[in-house]
PDB file of C-alpha atoms in Angstrom:
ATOM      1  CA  UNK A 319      -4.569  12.005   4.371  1.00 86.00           C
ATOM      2  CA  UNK A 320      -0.771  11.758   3.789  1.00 92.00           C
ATOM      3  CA  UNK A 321       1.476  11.368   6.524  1.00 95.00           C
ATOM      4  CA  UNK A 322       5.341  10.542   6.685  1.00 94.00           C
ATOM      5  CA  UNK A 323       8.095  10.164   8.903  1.00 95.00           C
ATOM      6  CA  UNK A 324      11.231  12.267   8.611  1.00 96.00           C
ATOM      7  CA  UNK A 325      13.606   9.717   6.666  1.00 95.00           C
ATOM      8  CA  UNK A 326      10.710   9.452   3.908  1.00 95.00           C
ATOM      9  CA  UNK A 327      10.506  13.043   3.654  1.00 95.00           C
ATOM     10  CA  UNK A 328      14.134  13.052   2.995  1.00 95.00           C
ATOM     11  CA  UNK A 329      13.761  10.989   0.608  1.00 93.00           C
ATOM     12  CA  UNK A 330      11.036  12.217  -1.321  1.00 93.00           C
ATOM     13  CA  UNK A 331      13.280  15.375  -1.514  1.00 93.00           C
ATOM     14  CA  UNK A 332      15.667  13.806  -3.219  1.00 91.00           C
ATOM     15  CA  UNK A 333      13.494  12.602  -5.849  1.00 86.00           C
ATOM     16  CA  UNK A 334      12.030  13.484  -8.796  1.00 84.00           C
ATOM     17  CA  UNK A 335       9.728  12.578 -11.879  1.00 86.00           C
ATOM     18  CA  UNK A 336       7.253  10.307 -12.592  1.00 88.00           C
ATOM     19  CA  UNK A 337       8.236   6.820 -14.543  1.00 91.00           C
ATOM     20  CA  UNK A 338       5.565   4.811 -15.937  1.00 94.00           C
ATOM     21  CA  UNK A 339       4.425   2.272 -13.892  1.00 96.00           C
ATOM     22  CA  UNK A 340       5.577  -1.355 -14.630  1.00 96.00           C
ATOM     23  CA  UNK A 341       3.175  -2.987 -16.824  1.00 97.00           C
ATOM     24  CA  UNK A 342       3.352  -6.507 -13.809  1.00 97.00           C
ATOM     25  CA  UNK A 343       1.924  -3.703 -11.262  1.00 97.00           C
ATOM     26  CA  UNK A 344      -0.550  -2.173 -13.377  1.00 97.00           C
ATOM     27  CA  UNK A 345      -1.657  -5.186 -13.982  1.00 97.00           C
ATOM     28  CA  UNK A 346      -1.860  -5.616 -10.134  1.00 96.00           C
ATOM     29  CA  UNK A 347      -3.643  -2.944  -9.408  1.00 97.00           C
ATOM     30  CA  UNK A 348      -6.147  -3.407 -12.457  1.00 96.00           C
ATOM     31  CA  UNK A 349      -7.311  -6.654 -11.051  1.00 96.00           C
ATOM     32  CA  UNK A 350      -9.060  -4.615  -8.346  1.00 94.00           C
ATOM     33  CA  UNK A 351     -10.412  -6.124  -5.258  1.00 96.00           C
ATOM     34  CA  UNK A 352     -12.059  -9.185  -3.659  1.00 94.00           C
ATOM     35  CA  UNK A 353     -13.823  -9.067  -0.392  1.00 94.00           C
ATOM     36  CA  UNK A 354     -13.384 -12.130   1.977  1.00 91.00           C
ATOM     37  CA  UNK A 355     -13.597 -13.192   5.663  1.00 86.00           C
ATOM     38  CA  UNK A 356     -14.400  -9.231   6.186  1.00 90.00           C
ATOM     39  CA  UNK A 357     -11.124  -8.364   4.704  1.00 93.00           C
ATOM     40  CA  UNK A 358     -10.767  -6.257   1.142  1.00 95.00           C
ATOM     41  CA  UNK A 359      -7.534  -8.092  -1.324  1.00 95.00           C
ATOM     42  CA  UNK A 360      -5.923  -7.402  -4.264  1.00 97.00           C
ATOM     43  CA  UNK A 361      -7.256  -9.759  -6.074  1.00 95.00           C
ATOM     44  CA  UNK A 362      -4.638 -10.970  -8.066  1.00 94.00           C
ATOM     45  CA  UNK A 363      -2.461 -11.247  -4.782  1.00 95.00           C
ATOM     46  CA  UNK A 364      -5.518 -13.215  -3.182  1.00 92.00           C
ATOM     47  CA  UNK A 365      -4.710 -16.025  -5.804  1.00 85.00           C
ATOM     48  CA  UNK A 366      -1.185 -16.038  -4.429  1.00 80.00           C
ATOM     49  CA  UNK A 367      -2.481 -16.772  -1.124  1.00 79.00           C
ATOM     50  CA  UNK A 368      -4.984 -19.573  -1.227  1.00 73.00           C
ATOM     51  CA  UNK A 369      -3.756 -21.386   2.189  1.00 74.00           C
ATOM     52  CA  UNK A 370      -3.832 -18.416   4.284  1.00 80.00           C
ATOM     53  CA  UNK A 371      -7.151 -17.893   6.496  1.00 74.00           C
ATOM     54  CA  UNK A 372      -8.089 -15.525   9.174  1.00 75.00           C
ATOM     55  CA  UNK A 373      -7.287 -17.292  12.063  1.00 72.00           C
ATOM     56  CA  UNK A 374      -3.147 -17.775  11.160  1.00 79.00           C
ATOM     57  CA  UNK A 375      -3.487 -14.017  12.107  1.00 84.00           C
ATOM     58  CA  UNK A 376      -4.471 -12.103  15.267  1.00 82.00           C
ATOM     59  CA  UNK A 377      -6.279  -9.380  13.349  1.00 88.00           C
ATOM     60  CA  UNK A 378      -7.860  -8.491  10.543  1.00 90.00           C
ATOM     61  CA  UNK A 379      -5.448  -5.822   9.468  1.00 91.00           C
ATOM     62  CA  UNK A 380      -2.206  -8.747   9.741  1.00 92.00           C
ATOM     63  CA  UNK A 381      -4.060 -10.333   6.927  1.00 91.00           C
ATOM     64  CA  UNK A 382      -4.380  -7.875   4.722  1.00 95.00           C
ATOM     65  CA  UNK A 383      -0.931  -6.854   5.005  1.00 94.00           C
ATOM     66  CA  UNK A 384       0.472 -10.188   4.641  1.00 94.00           C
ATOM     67  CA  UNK A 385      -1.716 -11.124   1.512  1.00 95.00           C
ATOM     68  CA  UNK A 386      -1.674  -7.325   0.218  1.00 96.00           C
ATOM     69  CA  UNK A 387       2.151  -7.006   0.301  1.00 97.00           C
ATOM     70  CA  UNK A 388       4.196  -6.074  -2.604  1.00 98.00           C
ATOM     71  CA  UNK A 389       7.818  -5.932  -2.999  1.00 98.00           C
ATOM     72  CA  UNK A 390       8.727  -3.392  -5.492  1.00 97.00           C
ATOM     73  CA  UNK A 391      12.549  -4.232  -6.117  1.00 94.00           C
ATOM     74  CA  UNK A 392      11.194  -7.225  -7.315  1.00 95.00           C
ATOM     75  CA  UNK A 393       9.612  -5.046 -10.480  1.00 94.00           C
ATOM     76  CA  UNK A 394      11.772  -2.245 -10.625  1.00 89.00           C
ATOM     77  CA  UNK A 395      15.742  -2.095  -8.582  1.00 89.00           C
ATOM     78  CA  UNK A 396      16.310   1.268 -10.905  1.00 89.00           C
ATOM     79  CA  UNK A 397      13.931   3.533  -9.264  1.00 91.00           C
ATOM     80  CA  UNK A 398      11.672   1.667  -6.537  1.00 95.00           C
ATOM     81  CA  UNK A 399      10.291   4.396  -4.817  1.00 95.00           C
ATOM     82  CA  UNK A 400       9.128   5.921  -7.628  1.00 95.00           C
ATOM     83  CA  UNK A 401       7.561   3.134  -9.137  1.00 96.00           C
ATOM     84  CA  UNK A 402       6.548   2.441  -5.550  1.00 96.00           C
ATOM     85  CA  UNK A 403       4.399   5.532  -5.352  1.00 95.00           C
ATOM     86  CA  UNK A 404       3.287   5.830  -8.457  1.00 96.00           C
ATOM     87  CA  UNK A 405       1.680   2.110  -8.214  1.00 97.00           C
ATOM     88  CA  UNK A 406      -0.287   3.216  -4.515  1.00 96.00           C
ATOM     89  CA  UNK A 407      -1.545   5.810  -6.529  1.00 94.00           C
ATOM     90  CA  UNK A 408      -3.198   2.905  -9.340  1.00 95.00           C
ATOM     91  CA  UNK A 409      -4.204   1.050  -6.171  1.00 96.00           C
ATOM     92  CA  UNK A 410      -5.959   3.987  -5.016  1.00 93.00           C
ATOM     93  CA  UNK A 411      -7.828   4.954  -8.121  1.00 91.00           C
ATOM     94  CA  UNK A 412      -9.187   1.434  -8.395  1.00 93.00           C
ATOM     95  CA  UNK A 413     -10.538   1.923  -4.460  1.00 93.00           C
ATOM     96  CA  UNK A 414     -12.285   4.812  -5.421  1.00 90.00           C
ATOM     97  CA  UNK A 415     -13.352   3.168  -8.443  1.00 89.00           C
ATOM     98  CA  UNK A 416     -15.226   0.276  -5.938  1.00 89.00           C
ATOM     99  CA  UNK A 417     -17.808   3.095  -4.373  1.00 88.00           C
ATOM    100  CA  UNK A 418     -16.586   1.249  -1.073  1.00 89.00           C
ATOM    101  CA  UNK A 419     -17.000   3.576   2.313  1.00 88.00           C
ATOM    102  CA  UNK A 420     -14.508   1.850   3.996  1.00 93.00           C
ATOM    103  CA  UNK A 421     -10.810   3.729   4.285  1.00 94.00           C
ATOM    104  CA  UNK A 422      -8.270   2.116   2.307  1.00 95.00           C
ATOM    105  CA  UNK A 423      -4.590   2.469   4.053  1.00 96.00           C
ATOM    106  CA  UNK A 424      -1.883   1.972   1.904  1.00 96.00           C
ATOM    107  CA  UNK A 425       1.738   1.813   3.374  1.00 96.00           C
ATOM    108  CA  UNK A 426       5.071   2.524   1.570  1.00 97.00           C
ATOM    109  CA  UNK A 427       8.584   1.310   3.896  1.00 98.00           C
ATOM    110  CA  UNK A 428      11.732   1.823   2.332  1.00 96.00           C
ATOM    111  CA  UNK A 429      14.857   0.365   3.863  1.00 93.00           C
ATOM    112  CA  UNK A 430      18.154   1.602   1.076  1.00 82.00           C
ATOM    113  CA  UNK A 431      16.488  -0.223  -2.257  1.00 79.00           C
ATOM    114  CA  UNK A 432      13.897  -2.776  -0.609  1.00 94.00           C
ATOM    115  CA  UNK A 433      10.498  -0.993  -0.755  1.00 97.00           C
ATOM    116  CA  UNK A 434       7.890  -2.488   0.405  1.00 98.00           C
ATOM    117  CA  UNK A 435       4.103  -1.729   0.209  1.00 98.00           C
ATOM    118  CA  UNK A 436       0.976  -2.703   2.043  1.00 98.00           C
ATOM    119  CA  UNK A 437      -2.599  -2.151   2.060  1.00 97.00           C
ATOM    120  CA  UNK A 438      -5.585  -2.446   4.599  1.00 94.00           C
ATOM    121  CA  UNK A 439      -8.795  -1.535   5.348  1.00 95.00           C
ATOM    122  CA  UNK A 440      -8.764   0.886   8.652  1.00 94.00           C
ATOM    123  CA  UNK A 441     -10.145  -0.239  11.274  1.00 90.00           C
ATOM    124  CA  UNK A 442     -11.020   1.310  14.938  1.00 85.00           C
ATOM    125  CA  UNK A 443      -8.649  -0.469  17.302  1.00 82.00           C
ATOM    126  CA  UNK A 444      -6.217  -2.412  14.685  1.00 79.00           C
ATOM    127  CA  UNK A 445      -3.106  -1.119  13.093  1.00 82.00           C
ATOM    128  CA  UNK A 446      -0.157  -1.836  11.438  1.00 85.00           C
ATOM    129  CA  UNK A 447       2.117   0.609  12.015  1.00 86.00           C
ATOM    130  CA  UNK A 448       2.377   2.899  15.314  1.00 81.00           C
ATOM    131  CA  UNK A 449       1.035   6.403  15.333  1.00 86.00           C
ATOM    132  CA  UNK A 450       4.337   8.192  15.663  1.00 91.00           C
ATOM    133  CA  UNK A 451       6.191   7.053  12.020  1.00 92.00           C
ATOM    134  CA  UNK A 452       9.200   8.563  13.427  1.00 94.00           C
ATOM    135  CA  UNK A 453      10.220   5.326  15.481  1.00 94.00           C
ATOM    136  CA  UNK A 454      10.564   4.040  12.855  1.00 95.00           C
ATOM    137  CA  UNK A 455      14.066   3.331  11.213  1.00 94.00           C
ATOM    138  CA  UNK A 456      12.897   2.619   7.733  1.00 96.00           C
ATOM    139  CA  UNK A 457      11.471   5.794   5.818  1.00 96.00           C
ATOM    140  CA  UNK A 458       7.599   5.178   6.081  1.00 97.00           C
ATOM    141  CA  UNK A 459       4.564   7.462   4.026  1.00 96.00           C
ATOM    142  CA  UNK A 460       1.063   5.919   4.857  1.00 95.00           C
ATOM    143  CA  UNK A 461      -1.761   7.457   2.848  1.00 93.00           C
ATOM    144  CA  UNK A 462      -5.020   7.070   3.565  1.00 91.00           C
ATOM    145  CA  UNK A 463      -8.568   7.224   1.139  1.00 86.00           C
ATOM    146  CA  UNK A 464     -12.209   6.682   0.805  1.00 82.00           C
ATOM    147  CA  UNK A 465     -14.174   6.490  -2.394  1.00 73.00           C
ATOM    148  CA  UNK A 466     -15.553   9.407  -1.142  1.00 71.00           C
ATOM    149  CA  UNK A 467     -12.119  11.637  -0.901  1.00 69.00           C
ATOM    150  CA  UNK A 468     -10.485  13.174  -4.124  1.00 64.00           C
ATOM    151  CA  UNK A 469      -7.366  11.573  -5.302  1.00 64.00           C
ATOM    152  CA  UNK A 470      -4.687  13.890  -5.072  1.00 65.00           C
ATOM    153  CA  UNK A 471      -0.328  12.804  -5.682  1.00 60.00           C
ATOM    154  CA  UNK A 472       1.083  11.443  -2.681  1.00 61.00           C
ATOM    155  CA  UNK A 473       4.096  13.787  -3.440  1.00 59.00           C
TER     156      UNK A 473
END
């Protein structure tokens, strides 16, 4: 399931091609996942985050979206929504590569060239973001994914 707000859809409009994906957030998403304290990490952002625990946060999902947070302007200031997408989409394929049934949610936010995104587990009664995306000032796509689901391009 894809879902976007209406600035996001105006920018995906706007948009077009595919670049390669930066060989730093391949690398990212290669390193596939480590489960801890009930919580599923990037791995390679999990070594980034050694002091964190549970308990600085008041939920689950805050911890995975501080320790699973990416900053694509760092990699790429040509093109960061591109690269942006295309690297959810790498994240993705590993979940489904883990056999996991959990959901994997995996946010994009855009705000002029800082993208920014996130991923978390879903969980009944714990978000991130609100329901209606369209509150939202920033241009926001959240897709979500099982093992389970086919993979198709979030645009």
């Amino acid at each position: 399931m894809i879902k976007t707000n209406e600035q996001m859809r105006k920018l995906l409009s706007e948009v077009a091609g595919r670049p390669p994906l930066h060989p730093e957030l391949k690398a990212l998403a290669a390193g596939g996942f480590t489960a801890k304290s009930g919580c599923q990490f990037l791995s390679a952002l999990l070594q980034n985050s050694k002091s964190v625990t549970r308990k600085d946060f008041p939920d689950a999902v805050g911890l995975e979206c501080f320790v699973n947070s990416v900053h694509i302007d760092d990699y790429d200031v040509t093109d960061p929504l591109l690269q942006a997408i295309v690297f959810v989409e790498e994240v993705l394929r590993a979940w489904k590569a883990t056999g996991s049934d959990y959901i994997l949610v995996a946010i994009i936010s855009s705000e002029e060239n800082n993208v920014v995104v996130k991923f978390h587990l879903k969980r009944d009664g714990q978000r991130w973001l609100a329901e209606d995306l369209d509150r939202y000032l920033d241009a926001i796509l959240v897709a979500e994914i099982s093992s389970k689901e086919p993979l198709n391009a979030l645009f």
